[in-house]
């Protein structure tokens, strides 16, 4: 089974940028579509960006215009470029593969990467 390792988080001031990485290792057969999710304390994990096998993308309204999801299939890596970060972006960020109309996740969750935005 494939495994996910997220990295690239950190503590930044409002307006700063970060680039998150998600490396997918192991058996990647059937893993076509990927998403970035985030979870802040006391809240459910929420999907913020998705990218299809063909490169099509979609974003939650809260991050549209500020975040960009991309992928490098040769490196088995999915990226999340986050610009103009806001305090409300503070969360642990995770990636996962998904399928179906209900965006059912396919892999065990990784450890995530913490993003903290504060002045």
mmCIF file of C-alpha atoms in Angstrom:
data_model
loop_
_atom_site.group_PDB
_atom_site.id
_atom_site.type_symbol
_atom_site.label_atom_id
_atom_site.label_comp_id
_atom_site.label_asym_id
_atom_site.label_seq_id
_atom_site.Cartn_x
_atom_site.Cartn_y
_atom_site.Cartn_z
ATOM 1 C CA UNK A 1 0.000 0.000 0.000
ATOM 2 C CA UNK A 2 1.184 3.509 -0.754
ATOM 3 C CA UNK A 3 2.222 5.883 1.991
ATOM 4 C CA UNK A 4 2.039 9.649 2.239
ATOM 5 C CA UNK A 5 4.626 11.985 3.729
ATOM 6 C CA UNK A 6 3.825 15.679 3.982
ATOM 7 C CA UNK A 7 6.389 18.416 4.606
ATOM 8 C CA UNK A 8 7.052 22.107 4.079
ATOM 9 C CA UNK A 9 4.958 23.619 6.848
ATOM 10 C CA UNK A 10 6.166 26.258 9.258
ATOM 11 C CA UNK A 11 5.379 29.370 11.256
ATOM 12 C CA UNK A 12 4.997 32.517 9.182
ATOM 13 C CA UNK A 13 3.528 35.984 9.343
ATOM 14 C CA UNK A 14 0.348 36.990 7.513
ATOM 15 C CA UNK A 15 1.015 37.637 3.858
ATOM 16 C CA UNK A 16 3.867 35.141 3.633
ATOM 17 C CA UNK A 17 4.087 32.102 1.377
ATOM 18 C CA UNK A 18 4.805 28.420 1.920
ATOM 19 C CA UNK A 19 5.058 25.430 -0.392
ATOM 20 C CA UNK A 20 3.902 22.105 0.943
ATOM 21 C CA UNK A 21 5.038 18.781 -0.465
ATOM 22 C CA UNK A 22 3.362 15.390 -0.398
ATOM 23 C CA UNK A 23 5.547 12.470 -1.434
ATOM 24 C CA UNK A 24 3.726 9.285 -2.374
ATOM 25 C CA UNK A 25 5.728 6.091 -1.905
ATOM 26 C CA UNK A 26 4.945 2.432 -2.407
ATOM 27 C CA UNK A 27 2.309 0.967 -4.736
ATOM 28 C CA UNK A 28 0.764 3.912 -6.526
ATOM 29 C CA UNK A 29 -1.415 1.860 -8.898
ATOM 30 C CA UNK A 30 -4.868 3.375 -9.193
ATOM 31 C CA UNK A 31 -3.941 6.571 -7.393
ATOM 32 C CA UNK A 32 -4.920 9.190 -9.918
ATOM 33 C CA UNK A 33 -6.592 12.099 -8.154
ATOM 34 C CA UNK A 34 -5.121 13.847 -5.120
ATOM 35 C CA UNK A 35 -6.242 16.450 -2.667
ATOM 36 C CA UNK A 36 -4.852 18.646 0.061
ATOM 37 C CA UNK A 37 -6.863 18.825 3.255
ATOM 38 C CA UNK A 38 -6.507 20.797 6.450
ATOM 39 C CA UNK A 39 -7.672 20.445 10.017
ATOM 40 C CA UNK A 40 -7.564 23.081 12.725
ATOM 41 C CA UNK A 41 -8.165 22.340 16.429
ATOM 42 C CA UNK A 42 -11.772 21.505 17.192
ATOM 43 C CA UNK A 43 -12.741 21.303 13.535
ATOM 44 C CA UNK A 44 -13.229 18.553 10.998
ATOM 45 C CA UNK A 45 -10.676 17.900 8.295
ATOM 46 C CA UNK A 46 -11.659 19.838 5.188
ATOM 47 C CA UNK A 47 -10.678 19.531 1.565
ATOM 48 C CA UNK A 48 -9.002 22.673 0.217
ATOM 49 C CA UNK A 49 -7.667 21.712 -3.219
ATOM 50 C CA UNK A 50 -7.798 18.823 -5.665
ATOM 51 C CA UNK A 51 -5.880 17.833 -8.750
ATOM 52 C CA UNK A 52 -6.863 15.161 -11.236
ATOM 53 C CA UNK A 53 -4.632 12.791 -13.126
ATOM 54 C CA UNK A 54 -4.951 15.080 -16.124
ATOM 55 C CA UNK A 55 -3.973 18.159 -14.159
ATOM 56 C CA UNK A 56 -7.394 19.681 -13.665
ATOM 57 C CA UNK A 57 -7.723 21.562 -10.383
ATOM 58 C CA UNK A 58 -10.391 22.872 -8.073
ATOM 59 C CA UNK A 59 -10.274 24.845 -4.845
ATOM 60 C CA UNK A 60 -12.329 25.635 -1.798
ATOM 61 C CA UNK A 61 -13.629 29.191 -1.830
ATOM 62 C CA UNK A 62 -11.535 30.039 1.229
ATOM 63 C CA UNK A 63 -8.263 29.499 -0.659
ATOM 64 C CA UNK A 64 -9.213 30.252 -4.246
ATOM 65 C CA UNK A 65 -6.814 32.721 -5.815
ATOM 66 C CA UNK A 66 -4.195 32.215 -3.093
ATOM 67 C CA UNK A 67 -3.360 28.494 -3.187
ATOM 68 C CA UNK A 68 -2.171 26.460 -6.165
ATOM 69 C CA UNK A 69 -2.065 22.681 -6.278
ATOM 70 C CA UNK A 70 0.269 20.952 -8.714
ATOM 71 C CA UNK A 71 1.915 17.587 -9.241
ATOM 72 C CA UNK A 72 5.137 16.109 -10.569
ATOM 73 C CA UNK A 73 4.380 12.515 -11.498
ATOM 74 C CA UNK A 74 8.043 11.752 -12.154
ATOM 75 C CA UNK A 75 8.815 12.674 -8.540
ATOM 76 C CA UNK A 76 5.620 11.136 -7.125
ATOM 77 C CA UNK A 77 4.980 14.456 -5.439
ATOM 78 C CA UNK A 78 1.958 16.706 -5.044
ATOM 79 C CA UNK A 79 2.542 20.345 -4.104
ATOM 80 C CA UNK A 80 0.473 23.079 -2.513
ATOM 81 C CA UNK A 81 1.772 26.586 -3.081
ATOM 82 C CA UNK A 82 0.210 28.872 -0.517
ATOM 83 C CA UNK A 83 0.468 32.635 -1.002
ATOM 84 C CA UNK A 84 -0.853 35.574 1.000
ATOM 85 C CA UNK A 85 -1.367 33.369 4.035
ATOM 86 C CA UNK A 86 -3.893 34.431 6.642
ATOM 87 C CA UNK A 87 -4.265 33.508 10.318
ATOM 88 C CA UNK A 88 -7.328 31.437 9.422
ATOM 89 C CA UNK A 89 -5.097 29.209 7.274
ATOM 90 C CA UNK A 90 -3.493 27.893 10.455
ATOM 91 C CA UNK A 91 -4.009 24.126 10.509
ATOM 92 C CA UNK A 92 -2.360 20.772 10.024
ATOM 93 C CA UNK A 93 -2.265 20.057 6.299
ATOM 94 C CA UNK A 94 -2.615 16.573 4.859
ATOM 95 C CA UNK A 95 -2.742 15.069 1.404
ATOM 96 C CA UNK A 96 -4.510 11.956 0.171
ATOM 97 C CA UNK A 97 -5.603 10.216 -2.980
ATOM 98 C CA UNK A 98 -9.342 9.972 -3.604
ATOM 99 C CA UNK A 99 -11.832 8.512 -6.019
ATOM 100 C CA UNK A 100 -15.486 8.710 -6.867
ATOM 101 C CA UNK A 101 -18.045 11.448 -6.698
ATOM 102 C CA UNK A 102 -17.906 11.412 -2.918
ATOM 103 C CA UNK A 103 -14.133 11.945 -3.005
ATOM 104 C CA UNK A 104 -13.526 8.860 -0.902
ATOM 105 C CA UNK A 105 -9.969 8.893 0.375
ATOM 106 C CA UNK A 106 -7.902 5.855 -0.480
ATOM 107 C CA UNK A 107 -4.891 5.793 1.815
ATOM 108 C CA UNK A 108 -4.112 5.975 5.531
ATOM 109 C CA UNK A 109 -3.493 9.543 6.578
ATOM 110 C CA UNK A 110 0.076 10.708 6.962
ATOM 111 C CA UNK A 111 1.400 12.726 9.857
ATOM 112 C CA UNK A 112 0.543 16.025 8.192
ATOM 113 C CA UNK A 113 2.515 19.238 8.292
ATOM 114 C CA UNK A 114 1.719 22.133 10.629
ATOM 115 C CA UNK A 115 1.129 25.586 9.177
ATOM 116 C CA UNK A 116 0.892 28.453 11.643
ATOM 117 C CA UNK A 117 0.146 31.989 10.478
ATOM 118 C CA UNK A 118 0.496 34.612 13.163
ATOM 119 C CA UNK A 119 1.843 38.099 13.651
#
